[in-house]
């Protein structure tokens, strides 16, 4: 593979599915791209098991990028990401998990990563249609290049996962990043169950909304136009708020921030009787 990449490289890139003959090449690429050592069975699976969407980008016959993803039911999501979607979605709702996305260093910033990601979206629209509500992945908290890539493509941080990775015997922290599609949305919010992003006429301009995520932070975001959604009842809403507060760990959130969140909830939801709930037990969750 030449180190000199022409500016028009993307026009020469071709896409094809990975096959068994690619295993050795993929091993070398993954060893160069990722600090995690995958077992041989993983390479066997992604090149032969049809449940995986394993797509290679080739340039003049050589693999210069690849994406591996799996579309699965929301009930098959691992425990740490079980709350990616609001509980109101049907049990047969699907999500897409990106296991791997990488591009050879010399070919980065040529649009190949975006091409692979767009190909996954097209595959989802063909196979799962609108039943797939989210695309998510895990990334090291120190992998700023990957984080910027996904954030620039509208992925948003959903979870902070302490000690999620074991790399050469050293535990490393990770993030879960999510891109919501086809009307998908997260459960852990303050206003989202009642004010849902969309194209309604209830509000125009730069409207602000708050949402409370399991990263134990309050985020302020802008949205263009949104409409009211009544998919949750007040009882469901309070149950989820209570579950969130009960699961917060004192190791990961300062008491002051917890009190501010509780005060904000009391002011927004005076009918929730949050003020009378004392002695909340904290548990550490990943």
PDB file of C-alpha atoms in Angstrom:
ATOM      1  CA  UNK A   1       0.000   0.000   0.000  1.00  0.00           C
ATOM      2  CA  UNK A   2       1.508   3.299  -1.074  1.00  0.00           C
ATOM      3  CA  UNK A   3       2.009   6.002   1.535  1.00  0.00           C
ATOM      4  CA  UNK A   4       1.032   8.605  -1.051  1.00  0.00           C
ATOM      5  CA  UNK A   5      -2.750   8.788  -1.167  1.00  0.00           C
ATOM      6  CA  UNK A   6      -4.232  10.763  -4.073  1.00  0.00           C
ATOM      7  CA  UNK A   7      -6.768  13.461  -3.177  1.00  0.00           C
ATOM      8  CA  UNK A   8      -9.333  11.591  -5.275  1.00  0.00           C
ATOM      9  CA  UNK A   9      -8.839   8.323  -3.373  1.00  0.00           C
ATOM     10  CA  UNK A  10     -12.499   8.150  -2.346  1.00  0.00           C
ATOM     11  CA  UNK A  11     -13.592   7.945  -5.969  1.00  0.00           C
ATOM     12  CA  UNK A  12     -11.499   4.779  -6.355  1.00  0.00           C
ATOM     13  CA  UNK A  13     -12.713   3.133  -3.151  1.00  0.00           C
ATOM     14  CA  UNK A  14     -14.896   0.076  -3.586  1.00  0.00           C
ATOM     15  CA  UNK A  15     -17.053  -1.624  -0.965  1.00  0.00           C
ATOM     16  CA  UNK A  16     -17.460  -5.359  -0.446  1.00  0.00           C
ATOM     17  CA  UNK A  17     -18.296  -7.707   2.386  1.00  0.00           C
ATOM     18  CA  UNK A  18     -15.528  -9.377   4.363  1.00  0.00           C
ATOM     19  CA  UNK A  19     -14.899 -13.055   3.727  1.00  0.00           C
ATOM     20  CA  UNK A  20     -12.871 -15.860   5.288  1.00  0.00           C
ATOM     21  CA  UNK A  21      -9.855 -15.035   3.100  1.00  0.00           C
ATOM     22  CA  UNK A  22      -9.640 -11.589   4.745  1.00  0.00           C
ATOM     23  CA  UNK A  23      -8.978 -12.876   8.259  1.00  0.00           C
ATOM     24  CA  UNK A  24      -5.198 -12.374   8.276  1.00  0.00           C
ATOM     25  CA  UNK A  25      -5.453  -8.905   6.740  1.00  0.00           C
ATOM     26  CA  UNK A  26      -8.161  -7.895   9.200  1.00  0.00           C
ATOM     27  CA  UNK A  27      -6.065  -9.163  12.117  1.00  0.00           C
ATOM     28  CA  UNK A  28      -3.164  -6.961  11.050  1.00  0.00           C
ATOM     29  CA  UNK A  29      -5.409  -3.937  10.634  1.00  0.00           C
ATOM     30  CA  UNK A  30      -7.140  -4.398  13.986  1.00  0.00           C
ATOM     31  CA  UNK A  31      -3.776  -4.874  15.671  1.00  0.00           C
ATOM     32  CA  UNK A  32      -2.715  -1.518  14.238  1.00  0.00           C
ATOM     33  CA  UNK A  33      -5.976   0.320  14.941  1.00  0.00           C
ATOM     34  CA  UNK A  34      -7.118  -0.968  18.312  1.00  0.00           C
ATOM     35  CA  UNK A  35      -5.346  -1.693  21.620  1.00  0.00           C
ATOM     36  CA  UNK A  36      -7.720  -4.586  22.316  1.00  0.00           C
ATOM     37  CA  UNK A  37      -6.729  -8.120  21.368  1.00  0.00           C
ATOM     38  CA  UNK A  38      -9.638  -9.957  19.787  1.00  0.00           C
ATOM     39  CA  UNK A  39      -9.773 -13.786  19.966  1.00  0.00           C
ATOM     40  CA  UNK A  40      -9.521 -15.819  16.770  1.00  0.00           C
ATOM     41  CA  UNK A  41     -13.184 -16.752  17.121  1.00  0.00           C
ATOM     42  CA  UNK A  42     -14.111 -13.077  16.722  1.00  0.00           C
ATOM     43  CA  UNK A  43     -12.402 -12.890  13.346  1.00  0.00           C
ATOM     44  CA  UNK A  44     -14.073 -16.131  12.310  1.00  0.00           C
ATOM     45  CA  UNK A  45     -17.483 -14.767  13.272  1.00  0.00           C
ATOM     46  CA  UNK A  46     -17.266 -11.373  11.578  1.00  0.00           C
ATOM     47  CA  UNK A  47     -16.103 -12.920   8.299  1.00  0.00           C
ATOM     48  CA  UNK A  48     -18.582 -15.798   8.150  1.00  0.00           C
ATOM     49  CA  UNK A  49     -21.593 -15.226  10.423  1.00  0.00           C
ATOM     50  CA  UNK A  50     -24.400 -13.521   8.518  1.00  0.00           C
ATOM     51  CA  UNK A  51     -25.692 -11.781  11.653  1.00  0.00           C
ATOM     52  CA  UNK A  52     -22.813  -9.325  11.297  1.00  0.00           C
ATOM     53  CA  UNK A  53     -22.710  -6.474   8.821  1.00  0.00           C
ATOM     54  CA  UNK A  54     -18.991  -6.664   7.947  1.00  0.00           C
ATOM     55  CA  UNK A  55     -18.081  -4.271   5.163  1.00  0.00           C
ATOM     56  CA  UNK A  56     -14.619  -3.537   3.756  1.00  0.00           C
ATOM     57  CA  UNK A  57     -13.500  -0.448   1.861  1.00  0.00           C
ATOM     58  CA  UNK A  58     -10.827  -1.388  -0.662  1.00  0.00           C
ATOM     59  CA  UNK A  59      -8.416   0.750  -2.649  1.00  0.00           C
ATOM     60  CA  UNK A  60      -6.713  -0.868  -5.604  1.00  0.00           C
ATOM     61  CA  UNK A  61      -7.368  -4.299  -4.149  1.00  0.00           C
ATOM     62  CA  UNK A  62      -6.244  -3.677  -0.559  1.00  0.00           C
ATOM     63  CA  UNK A  63      -8.451  -3.150   2.481  1.00  0.00           C
ATOM     64  CA  UNK A  64      -8.122   0.418   3.740  1.00  0.00           C
ATOM     65  CA  UNK A  65     -11.122   0.513   6.059  1.00  0.00           C
ATOM     66  CA  UNK A  66     -13.883  -1.602   7.528  1.00  0.00           C
ATOM     67  CA  UNK A  67     -16.979  -1.505   9.665  1.00  0.00           C
ATOM     68  CA  UNK A  68     -18.472  -4.374  11.648  1.00  0.00           C
ATOM     69  CA  UNK A  69     -21.927  -4.017  13.180  1.00  0.00           C
ATOM     70  CA  UNK A  70     -24.785  -6.143  14.436  1.00  0.00           C
ATOM     71  CA  UNK A  71     -28.485  -5.361  14.328  1.00  0.00           C
ATOM     72  CA  UNK A  72     -30.217  -6.952  17.297  1.00  0.00           C
ATOM     73  CA  UNK A  73     -33.290  -6.726  19.449  1.00  0.00           C
ATOM     74  CA  UNK A  74     -33.267  -4.235  22.296  1.00  0.00           C
ATOM     75  CA  UNK A  75     -33.657  -7.102  24.777  1.00  0.00           C
ATOM     76  CA  UNK A  76     -30.261  -8.479  23.695  1.00  0.00           C
ATOM     77  CA  UNK A  77     -28.365  -5.319  24.577  1.00  0.00           C
ATOM     78  CA  UNK A  78     -25.803  -5.825  27.334  1.00  0.00           C
ATOM     79  CA  UNK A  79     -26.767  -4.747  30.836  1.00  0.00           C
ATOM     80  CA  UNK A  80     -24.625  -1.610  30.894  1.00  0.00           C
ATOM     81  CA  UNK A  81     -26.499  -0.254  27.858  1.00  0.00           C
ATOM     82  CA  UNK A  82     -29.932  -1.628  28.627  1.00  0.00           C
ATOM     83  CA  UNK A  83     -31.394   1.863  28.966  1.00  0.00           C
ATOM     84  CA  UNK A  84     -30.409   3.139  25.528  1.00  0.00           C
ATOM     85  CA  UNK A  85     -34.059   3.261  24.528  1.00  0.00           C
ATOM     86  CA  UNK A  86     -37.061   4.393  26.532  1.00  0.00           C
ATOM     87  CA  UNK A  87     -39.065   1.515  27.975  1.00  0.00           C
ATOM     88  CA  UNK A  88     -42.137   2.541  25.990  1.00  0.00           C
ATOM     89  CA  UNK A  89     -40.757   1.078  22.767  1.00  0.00           C
ATOM     90  CA  UNK A  90     -42.012  -2.407  21.806  1.00  0.00           C
ATOM     91  CA  UNK A  91     -39.876  -5.381  22.826  1.00  0.00           C
ATOM     92  CA  UNK A  92     -39.181  -6.194  19.176  1.00  0.00           C
ATOM     93  CA  UNK A  93     -37.564  -2.795  18.596  1.00  0.00           C
ATOM     94  CA  UNK A  94     -34.058  -3.132  17.219  1.00  0.00           C
ATOM     95  CA  UNK A  95     -30.742  -1.348  17.742  1.00  0.00           C
ATOM     96  CA  UNK A  96     -27.483  -1.494  15.793  1.00  0.00           C
ATOM     97  CA  UNK A  97     -24.202  -2.003  17.635  1.00  0.00           C
ATOM     98  CA  UNK A  98     -20.938  -0.995  15.951  1.00  0.00           C
ATOM     99  CA  UNK A  99     -18.282  -3.489  17.016  1.00  0.00           C
ATOM    100  CA  UNK A 100     -15.518  -1.988  14.931  1.00  0.00           C
ATOM    101  CA  UNK A 101     -14.888   0.927  12.583  1.00  0.00           C
ATOM    102  CA  UNK A 102     -11.393   1.738  11.375  1.00  0.00           C
ATOM    103  CA  UNK A 103      -9.487   3.286   8.495  1.00  0.00           C
ATOM    104  CA  UNK A 104      -5.823   2.935   7.560  1.00  0.00           C
ATOM    105  CA  UNK A 105      -3.958   5.981   8.856  1.00  0.00           C
ATOM    106  CA  UNK A 106      -2.825   7.239   5.442  1.00  0.00           C
ATOM    107  CA  UNK A 107      -6.418   7.125   4.169  1.00  0.00           C
ATOM    108  CA  UNK A 108      -8.039   9.009   7.031  1.00  0.00           C
ATOM    109  CA  UNK A 109      -9.739  12.336   6.347  1.00  0.00           C
ATOM    110  CA  UNK A 110     -10.667  11.179   2.858  1.00  0.00           C
ATOM    111  CA  UNK A 111     -14.297  10.396   3.716  1.00  0.00           C
ATOM    112  CA  UNK A 112     -13.867   6.625   3.963  1.00  0.00           C
ATOM    113  CA  UNK A 113     -15.069   6.393   7.563  1.00  0.00           C
ATOM    114  CA  UNK A 114     -18.164   8.412   6.677  1.00  0.00           C
ATOM    115  CA  UNK A 115     -18.755   6.218   3.626  1.00  0.00           C
ATOM    116  CA  UNK A 116     -18.686   3.084   5.783  1.00  0.00           C
ATOM    117  CA  UNK A 117     -20.993   4.607   8.396  1.00  0.00           C
ATOM    118  CA  UNK A 118     -23.442   5.775   5.726  1.00  0.00           C
ATOM    119  CA  UNK A 119     -23.404   2.281   4.241  1.00  0.00           C
ATOM    120  CA  UNK A 120     -24.438   0.874   7.613  1.00  0.00           C
ATOM    121  CA  UNK A 121     -27.317   3.354   7.785  1.00  0.00           C
ATOM    122  CA  UNK A 122     -28.459   2.325   4.313  1.00  0.00           C
ATOM    123  CA  UNK A 123     -28.260  -1.328   5.339  1.00  0.00           C
ATOM    124  CA  UNK A 124     -30.380  -0.594   8.410  1.00  0.00           C
ATOM    125  CA  UNK A 125     -33.001   1.208   6.327  1.00  0.00           C
ATOM    126  CA  UNK A 126     -33.167  -1.797   3.988  1.00  0.00           C
ATOM    127  CA  UNK A 127     -33.127  -4.643   6.528  1.00  0.00           C
ATOM    128  CA  UNK A 128     -34.701  -3.189   9.657  1.00  0.00           C
ATOM    129  CA  UNK A 129     -36.517  -0.245   8.050  1.00  0.00           C
ATOM    130  CA  UNK A 130     -37.885   1.963  10.842  1.00  0.00           C
ATOM    131  CA  UNK A 131     -37.787  -0.796  13.499  1.00  0.00           C
ATOM    132  CA  UNK A 132     -34.182   0.119  14.371  1.00  0.00           C
ATOM    133  CA  UNK A 133     -34.181   3.126  16.680  1.00  0.00           C
ATOM    134  CA  UNK A 134     -30.538   3.631  17.629  1.00  0.00           C
ATOM    135  CA  UNK A 135     -26.951   3.011  16.546  1.00  0.00           C
ATOM    136  CA  UNK A 136     -24.483   2.752  19.407  1.00  0.00           C
ATOM    137  CA  UNK A 137     -20.875   1.880  20.168  1.00  0.00           C
ATOM    138  CA  UNK A 138     -18.226   1.897  22.859  1.00  0.00           C
ATOM    139  CA  UNK A 139     -15.052   3.964  22.766  1.00  0.00           C
ATOM    140  CA  UNK A 140     -12.118   4.591  25.086  1.00  0.00           C
ATOM    141  CA  UNK A 141     -12.420   7.892  26.928  1.00  0.00           C
ATOM    142  CA  UNK A 142      -8.905   8.734  25.730  1.00  0.00           C
ATOM    143  CA  UNK A 143      -9.629   8.104  22.039  1.00  0.00           C
ATOM    144  CA  UNK A 144     -10.287  11.721  21.150  1.00  0.00           C
ATOM    145  CA  UNK A 145      -9.977  11.135  17.405  1.00  0.00           C
ATOM    146  CA  UNK A 146     -12.796   8.592  17.393  1.00  0.00           C
ATOM    147  CA  UNK A 147     -14.899  10.681  19.793  1.00  0.00           C
ATOM    148  CA  UNK A 148     -14.638  13.735  17.528  1.00  0.00           C
ATOM    149  CA  UNK A 149     -15.492  11.617  14.491  1.00  0.00           C
ATOM    150  CA  UNK A 150     -18.701  10.338  16.049  1.00  0.00           C
ATOM    151  CA  UNK A 151     -19.714  13.626  17.638  1.00  0.00           C
ATOM    152  CA  UNK A 152     -19.328  15.361  14.271  1.00  0.00           C
ATOM    153  CA  UNK A 153     -21.832  12.821  12.935  1.00  0.00           C
ATOM    154  CA  UNK A 154     -24.435  13.504  15.621  1.00  0.00           C
ATOM    155  CA  UNK A 155     -23.577  10.673  18.011  1.00  0.00           C
ATOM    156  CA  UNK A 156     -23.983  11.735  21.633  1.00  0.00           C
ATOM    157  CA  UNK A 157     -22.412  10.413  24.813  1.00  0.00           C
ATOM    158  CA  UNK A 158     -24.892   8.291  26.739  1.00  0.00           C
ATOM    159  CA  UNK A 159     -22.857   6.472  29.401  1.00  0.00           C
ATOM    160  CA  UNK A 160     -19.573   6.781  31.189  1.00  0.00           C
ATOM    161  CA  UNK A 161     -18.283   3.234  31.799  1.00  0.00           C
ATOM    162  CA  UNK A 162     -15.525   3.094  34.437  1.00  0.00           C
ATOM    163  CA  UNK A 163     -13.012   0.237  34.031  1.00  0.00           C
ATOM    164  CA  UNK A 164     -14.892  -1.047  30.988  1.00  0.00           C
ATOM    165  CA  UNK A 165     -11.828  -2.155  29.022  1.00  0.00           C
ATOM    166  CA  UNK A 166      -8.952  -4.373  30.056  1.00  0.00           C
ATOM    167  CA  UNK A 167      -5.949  -3.473  27.913  1.00  0.00           C
ATOM    168  CA  UNK A 168      -2.795  -5.450  28.537  1.00  0.00           C
ATOM    169  CA  UNK A 169      -3.922  -6.041  32.086  1.00  0.00           C
ATOM    170  CA  UNK A 170      -4.763  -2.375  32.752  1.00  0.00           C
ATOM    171  CA  UNK A 171      -8.381  -1.314  33.270  1.00  0.00           C
ATOM    172  CA  UNK A 172      -9.473   1.640  31.149  1.00  0.00           C
ATOM    173  CA  UNK A 173     -12.644   3.744  31.139  1.00  0.00           C
ATOM    174  CA  UNK A 174     -15.041   3.888  28.219  1.00  0.00           C
ATOM    175  CA  UNK A 175     -17.998   5.825  26.854  1.00  0.00           C
ATOM    176  CA  UNK A 176     -21.173   4.650  25.177  1.00  0.00           C
ATOM    177  CA  UNK A 177     -22.088   6.849  22.213  1.00  0.00           C
ATOM    178  CA  UNK A 178     -25.519   6.730  20.579  1.00  0.00           C
ATOM    179  CA  UNK A 179     -27.097   8.037  17.410  1.00  0.00           C
ATOM    180  CA  UNK A 180     -30.903   7.980  17.590  1.00  0.00           C
ATOM    181  CA  UNK A 181     -32.755   7.290  14.357  1.00  0.00           C
ATOM    182  CA  UNK A 182     -36.350   6.712  13.258  1.00  0.00           C
ATOM    183  CA  UNK A 183     -37.804   8.486  16.280  1.00  0.00           C
ATOM    184  CA  UNK A 184     -35.718   6.663  18.886  1.00  0.00           C
ATOM    185  CA  UNK A 185     -34.910   8.458  22.123  1.00  0.00           C
ATOM    186  CA  UNK A 186     -33.379   7.768  25.556  1.00  0.00           C
ATOM    187  CA  UNK A 187     -35.375   7.234  28.756  1.00  0.00           C
ATOM    188  CA  UNK A 188     -33.355   9.207  31.292  1.00  0.00           C
ATOM    189  CA  UNK A 189     -34.646  12.736  30.796  1.00  0.00           C
ATOM    190  CA  UNK A 190     -36.324  15.554  32.660  1.00  0.00           C
ATOM    191  CA  UNK A 191     -38.434  16.997  29.851  1.00  0.00           C
ATOM    192  CA  UNK A 192     -37.938  14.630  26.924  1.00  0.00           C
ATOM    193  CA  UNK A 193     -40.918  12.330  27.606  1.00  0.00           C
ATOM    194  CA  UNK A 194     -43.196  15.356  27.321  1.00  0.00           C
ATOM    195  CA  UNK A 195     -41.238  17.485  24.845  1.00  0.00           C
ATOM    196  CA  UNK A 196     -39.896  15.392  21.987  1.00  0.00           C
ATOM    197  CA  UNK A 197     -37.717  16.619  19.137  1.00  0.00           C
ATOM    198  CA  UNK A 198     -39.612  16.743  15.877  1.00  0.00           C
ATOM    199  CA  UNK A 199     -41.298  18.970  13.356  1.00  0.00           C
ATOM    200  CA  UNK A 200     -44.343  20.269  15.175  1.00  0.00           C
ATOM    201  CA  UNK A 201     -45.780  23.759  15.362  1.00  0.00           C
ATOM    202  CA  UNK A 202     -45.774  24.148  19.142  1.00  0.00           C
ATOM    203  CA  UNK A 203     -42.472  25.957  19.281  1.00  0.00           C
ATOM    204  CA  UNK A 204     -40.107  27.542  16.811  1.00  0.00           C
ATOM    205  CA  UNK A 205     -36.677  29.091  16.945  1.00  0.00           C
ATOM    206  CA  UNK A 206     -33.916  27.999  19.293  1.00  0.00           C
ATOM    207  CA  UNK A 207     -35.749  26.169  22.071  1.00  0.00           C
ATOM    208  CA  UNK A 208     -33.826  24.918  25.052  1.00  0.00           C
ATOM    209  CA  UNK A 209     -34.341  21.711  26.931  1.00  0.00           C
ATOM    210  CA  UNK A 210     -32.597  19.911  29.759  1.00  0.00           C
ATOM    211  CA  UNK A 211     -31.949  16.239  30.021  1.00  0.00           C
ATOM    212  CA  UNK A 212     -30.411  14.172  32.763  1.00  0.00           C
ATOM    213  CA  UNK A 213     -28.250  11.299  31.589  1.00  0.00           C
ATOM    214  CA  UNK A 214     -26.482   8.473  33.391  1.00  0.00           C
ATOM    215  CA  UNK A 215     -23.179  10.294  32.976  1.00  0.00           C
ATOM    216  CA  UNK A 216     -24.428  12.088  36.091  1.00  0.00           C
ATOM    217  CA  UNK A 217     -24.445  15.476  34.402  1.00  0.00           C
ATOM    218  CA  UNK A 218     -27.082  18.020  33.519  1.00  0.00           C
ATOM    219  CA  UNK A 219     -26.820  18.966  29.861  1.00  0.00           C
ATOM    220  CA  UNK A 220     -28.289  21.963  28.103  1.00  0.00           C
ATOM    221  CA  UNK A 221     -28.901  21.526  24.413  1.00  0.00           C
ATOM    222  CA  UNK A 222     -30.493  23.498  21.645  1.00  0.00           C
ATOM    223  CA  UNK A 223     -33.089  22.182  19.297  1.00  0.00           C
ATOM    224  CA  UNK A 224     -34.880  23.773  16.403  1.00  0.00           C
ATOM    225  CA  UNK A 225     -38.548  22.847  16.454  1.00  0.00           C
ATOM    226  CA  UNK A 226     -40.236  20.336  18.716  1.00  0.00           C
ATOM    227  CA  UNK A 227     -43.646  19.041  19.589  1.00  0.00           C
ATOM    228  CA  UNK A 228     -45.306  17.578  22.658  1.00  0.00           C
ATOM    229  CA  UNK A 229     -45.215  13.817  23.052  1.00  0.00           C
ATOM    230  CA  UNK A 230     -47.569  12.010  25.425  1.00  0.00           C
ATOM    231  CA  UNK A 231     -46.045   8.545  25.144  1.00  0.00           C
ATOM    232  CA  UNK A 232     -45.381   8.373  28.902  1.00  0.00           C
ATOM    233  CA  UNK A 233     -47.829   8.836  31.739  1.00  0.00           C
ATOM    234  CA  UNK A 234     -46.810  10.909  34.799  1.00  0.00           C
ATOM    235  CA  UNK A 235     -46.568   7.681  36.816  1.00  0.00           C
ATOM    236  CA  UNK A 236     -44.131   6.115  34.317  1.00  0.00           C
ATOM    237  CA  UNK A 237     -42.120   9.318  34.301  1.00  0.00           C
ATOM    238  CA  UNK A 238     -41.740   9.441  38.080  1.00  0.00           C
ATOM    239  CA  UNK A 239     -40.782   5.779  38.203  1.00  0.00           C
ATOM    240  CA  UNK A 240     -37.916   6.409  35.796  1.00  0.00           C
ATOM    241  CA  UNK A 241     -36.776   9.539  37.613  1.00  0.00           C
ATOM    242  CA  UNK A 242     -36.813   7.631  40.891  1.00  0.00           C
ATOM    243  CA  UNK A 243     -34.854   4.748  39.384  1.00  0.00           C
ATOM    244  CA  UNK A 244     -32.237   7.158  38.066  1.00  0.00           C
ATOM    245  CA  UNK A 245     -31.774   8.886  41.410  1.00  0.00           C
ATOM    246  CA  UNK A 246     -31.671   5.570  43.257  1.00  0.00           C
ATOM    247  CA  UNK A 247     -28.945   4.196  40.968  1.00  0.00           C
ATOM    248  CA  UNK A 248     -26.546   7.117  41.267  1.00  0.00           C
ATOM    249  CA  UNK A 249     -23.273   6.333  42.990  1.00  0.00           C
ATOM    250  CA  UNK A 250     -21.632   8.714  45.507  1.00  0.00           C
ATOM    251  CA  UNK A 251     -18.292   7.723  43.954  1.00  0.00           C
ATOM    252  CA  UNK A 252     -19.302   9.135  40.603  1.00  0.00           C
ATOM    253  CA  UNK A 253     -21.459  12.145  41.477  1.00  0.00           C
ATOM    254  CA  UNK A 254     -20.862  14.817  44.127  1.00  0.00           C
ATOM    255  CA  UNK A 255     -23.524  15.157  46.765  1.00  0.00           C
ATOM    256  CA  UNK A 256     -23.927  18.809  45.810  1.00  0.00           C
ATOM    257  CA  UNK A 257     -24.864  17.940  42.238  1.00  0.00           C
ATOM    258  CA  UNK A 258     -27.329  15.345  43.508  1.00  0.00           C
ATOM    259  CA  UNK A 259     -28.997  17.930  45.735  1.00  0.00           C
ATOM    260  CA  UNK A 260     -29.184  20.389  42.830  1.00  0.00           C
ATOM    261  CA  UNK A 261     -30.787  17.752  40.625  1.00  0.00           C
ATOM    262  CA  UNK A 262     -33.269  16.864  43.361  1.00  0.00           C
ATOM    263  CA  UNK A 263     -34.122  20.524  43.885  1.00  0.00           C
ATOM    264  CA  UNK A 264     -34.627  21.009  40.155  1.00  0.00           C
ATOM    265  CA  UNK A 265     -36.949  18.014  39.998  1.00  0.00           C
ATOM    266  CA  UNK A 266     -38.997  19.338  42.921  1.00  0.00           C
ATOM    267  CA  UNK A 267     -39.386  22.707  41.199  1.00  0.00           C
ATOM    268  CA  UNK A 268     -40.324  21.169  37.842  1.00  0.00           C
ATOM    269  CA  UNK A 269     -42.509  18.374  39.213  1.00  0.00           C
ATOM    270  CA  UNK A 270     -44.147  19.601  42.431  1.00  0.00           C
ATOM    271  CA  UNK A 271     -46.694  16.785  42.230  1.00  0.00           C
ATOM    272  CA  UNK A 272     -44.025  14.079  42.371  1.00  0.00           C
ATOM    273  CA  UNK A 273     -43.637  14.207  46.189  1.00  0.00           C
ATOM    274  CA  UNK A 274     -39.864  13.827  45.766  1.00  0.00           C
ATOM    275  CA  UNK A 275     -39.268  15.964  48.852  1.00  0.00           C
ATOM    276  CA  UNK A 276     -40.745  13.269  51.092  1.00  0.00           C
ATOM    277  CA  UNK A 277     -38.485  10.487  49.778  1.00  0.00           C
ATOM    278  CA  UNK A 278     -35.527  10.165  52.087  1.00  0.00           C
ATOM    279  CA  UNK A 279     -32.860   7.610  52.775  1.00  0.00           C
ATOM    280  CA  UNK A 280     -32.246   6.713  49.127  1.00  0.00           C
ATOM    281  CA  UNK A 281     -29.827   3.797  48.915  1.00  0.00           C
ATOM    282  CA  UNK A 282     -26.961   4.224  46.503  1.00  0.00           C
ATOM    283  CA  UNK A 283     -25.456   1.383  44.509  1.00  0.00           C
ATOM    284  CA  UNK A 284     -22.472   1.332  42.204  1.00  0.00           C
ATOM    285  CA  UNK A 285     -23.373   0.575  38.602  1.00  0.00           C
ATOM    286  CA  UNK A 286     -21.184   0.357  35.521  1.00  0.00           C
TER     287      UNK A 286
END
